[in-house]
């Protein structure tokens, strides 16, 4: 996933995500995304996660599963 990533394209796509997510260490409507790869799922303090994400809390975000989640969150 990372080898074929296009940072400029990702930055453009993230413009939509910025409506809810921040990368400055503070929560918005969604949890902040600083250091998300390698972080346990549903682990940002002071954020009320959905039951679906809480059920995944034993796992950590990897580039592959983060890509899969972003491609199809309902899956």
PDB file of C-alpha atoms in Angstrom:
ATOM      1  CA  UNK A   1       0.000   0.000   0.000  1.00  0.00           C
ATOM      2  CA  UNK A   2       2.670   2.507   0.973  1.00  0.00           C
ATOM      3  CA  UNK A   3       4.962   1.765  -1.963  1.00  0.00           C
ATOM      4  CA  UNK A   4       2.305   2.861  -4.438  1.00  0.00           C
ATOM      5  CA  UNK A   5       0.948   5.769  -2.377  1.00  0.00           C
ATOM      6  CA  UNK A   6       0.721   9.234  -3.907  1.00  0.00           C
ATOM      7  CA  UNK A   7       1.127  11.794  -1.097  1.00  0.00           C
ATOM      8  CA  UNK A   8      -0.246  14.669  -3.168  1.00  0.00           C
ATOM      9  CA  UNK A   9      -3.357  12.674  -4.067  1.00  0.00           C
ATOM     10  CA  UNK A  10      -3.759  11.636  -0.433  1.00  0.00           C
ATOM     11  CA  UNK A  11      -3.547  15.235   0.737  1.00  0.00           C
ATOM     12  CA  UNK A  12      -6.285  16.180  -1.724  1.00  0.00           C
ATOM     13  CA  UNK A  13      -8.496  13.302  -0.546  1.00  0.00           C
ATOM     14  CA  UNK A  14      -7.842  14.171   3.122  1.00  0.00           C
ATOM     15  CA  UNK A  15      -9.376  17.598   2.500  1.00  0.00           C
ATOM     16  CA  UNK A  16     -12.765  15.847   2.898  1.00  0.00           C
ATOM     17  CA  UNK A  17     -11.655  14.118   6.108  1.00  0.00           C
ATOM     18  CA  UNK A  18     -10.550  17.411   7.697  1.00  0.00           C
ATOM     19  CA  UNK A  19     -14.188  18.321   8.201  1.00  0.00           C
ATOM     20  CA  UNK A  20     -14.245  15.848  11.127  1.00  0.00           C
ATOM     21  CA  UNK A  21     -10.662  14.731  11.821  1.00  0.00           C
ATOM     22  CA  UNK A  22      -7.676  16.789  12.902  1.00  0.00           C
ATOM     23  CA  UNK A  23      -3.956  16.114  12.853  1.00  0.00           C
ATOM     24  CA  UNK A  24      -3.011  18.553  15.611  1.00  0.00           C
ATOM     25  CA  UNK A  25      -3.640  16.190  18.540  1.00  0.00           C
ATOM     26  CA  UNK A  26      -7.162  17.434  19.294  1.00  0.00           C
ATOM     27  CA  UNK A  27     -10.462  15.713  18.621  1.00  0.00           C
ATOM     28  CA  UNK A  28     -13.061  17.157  16.289  1.00  0.00           C
ATOM     29  CA  UNK A  29     -16.298  15.437  15.347  1.00  0.00           C
ATOM     30  CA  UNK A  30     -14.015  12.461  14.734  1.00  0.00           C
ATOM     31  CA  UNK A  31     -10.902  11.505  16.715  1.00  0.00           C
ATOM     32  CA  UNK A  32      -7.550  13.064  15.843  1.00  0.00           C
ATOM     33  CA  UNK A  33      -5.394  11.049  13.466  1.00  0.00           C
ATOM     34  CA  UNK A  34      -1.841  11.850  14.612  1.00  0.00           C
ATOM     35  CA  UNK A  35       0.190   8.643  14.692  1.00  0.00           C
ATOM     36  CA  UNK A  36      -2.773   6.476  13.744  1.00  0.00           C
ATOM     37  CA  UNK A  37      -0.682   3.693  12.137  1.00  0.00           C
ATOM     38  CA  UNK A  38       0.421   1.371  14.929  1.00  0.00           C
ATOM     39  CA  UNK A  39      -2.107   2.823  17.360  1.00  0.00           C
ATOM     40  CA  UNK A  40      -4.755   0.600  18.939  1.00  0.00           C
ATOM     41  CA  UNK A  41      -8.185   1.014  17.381  1.00  0.00           C
ATOM     42  CA  UNK A  42     -10.684   3.067  19.404  1.00  0.00           C
ATOM     43  CA  UNK A  43      -7.886   4.240  21.710  1.00  0.00           C
ATOM     44  CA  UNK A  44      -8.045   8.041  21.563  1.00  0.00           C
ATOM     45  CA  UNK A  45      -8.833   9.336  25.026  1.00  0.00           C
ATOM     46  CA  UNK A  46     -11.927  11.462  25.496  1.00  0.00           C
ATOM     47  CA  UNK A  47     -13.613  10.283  22.304  1.00  0.00           C
ATOM     48  CA  UNK A  48     -16.946   8.434  22.210  1.00  0.00           C
ATOM     49  CA  UNK A  49     -16.463   5.631  19.673  1.00  0.00           C
ATOM     50  CA  UNK A  50     -19.235   3.663  18.012  1.00  0.00           C
ATOM     51  CA  UNK A  51     -19.951   0.132  19.219  1.00  0.00           C
ATOM     52  CA  UNK A  52     -18.502  -1.187  15.929  1.00  0.00           C
ATOM     53  CA  UNK A  53     -15.143   0.508  16.519  1.00  0.00           C
ATOM     54  CA  UNK A  54     -15.096  -0.429  20.211  1.00  0.00           C
ATOM     55  CA  UNK A  55     -15.497  -4.059  19.128  1.00  0.00           C
ATOM     56  CA  UNK A  56     -12.212  -3.705  17.191  1.00  0.00           C
ATOM     57  CA  UNK A  57     -10.287  -2.196  20.126  1.00  0.00           C
ATOM     58  CA  UNK A  58      -8.051  -5.255  20.581  1.00  0.00           C
ATOM     59  CA  UNK A  59      -6.465  -4.618  17.152  1.00  0.00           C
ATOM     60  CA  UNK A  60      -4.074  -1.898  16.015  1.00  0.00           C
ATOM     61  CA  UNK A  61      -4.209   0.129  12.814  1.00  0.00           C
ATOM     62  CA  UNK A  62      -1.835  -1.100  10.115  1.00  0.00           C
ATOM     63  CA  UNK A  63      -1.398   0.473   6.681  1.00  0.00           C
ATOM     64  CA  UNK A  64      -3.338  -2.422   5.133  1.00  0.00           C
ATOM     65  CA  UNK A  65      -6.288  -2.545   7.515  1.00  0.00           C
ATOM     66  CA  UNK A  66      -6.507   1.251   7.595  1.00  0.00           C
ATOM     67  CA  UNK A  67      -6.640   1.271   3.791  1.00  0.00           C
ATOM     68  CA  UNK A  68      -9.371  -1.384   3.845  1.00  0.00           C
ATOM     69  CA  UNK A  69     -11.355   0.570   6.459  1.00  0.00           C
ATOM     70  CA  UNK A  70     -11.085   3.817   4.504  1.00  0.00           C
ATOM     71  CA  UNK A  71     -12.083   2.064   1.285  1.00  0.00           C
ATOM     72  CA  UNK A  72     -15.197   0.542   2.854  1.00  0.00           C
ATOM     73  CA  UNK A  73     -15.894   1.489   6.505  1.00  0.00           C
ATOM     74  CA  UNK A  74     -19.116  -0.567   6.612  1.00  0.00           C
ATOM     75  CA  UNK A  75     -17.243  -3.728   5.642  1.00  0.00           C
TER      76      UNK A  75
END
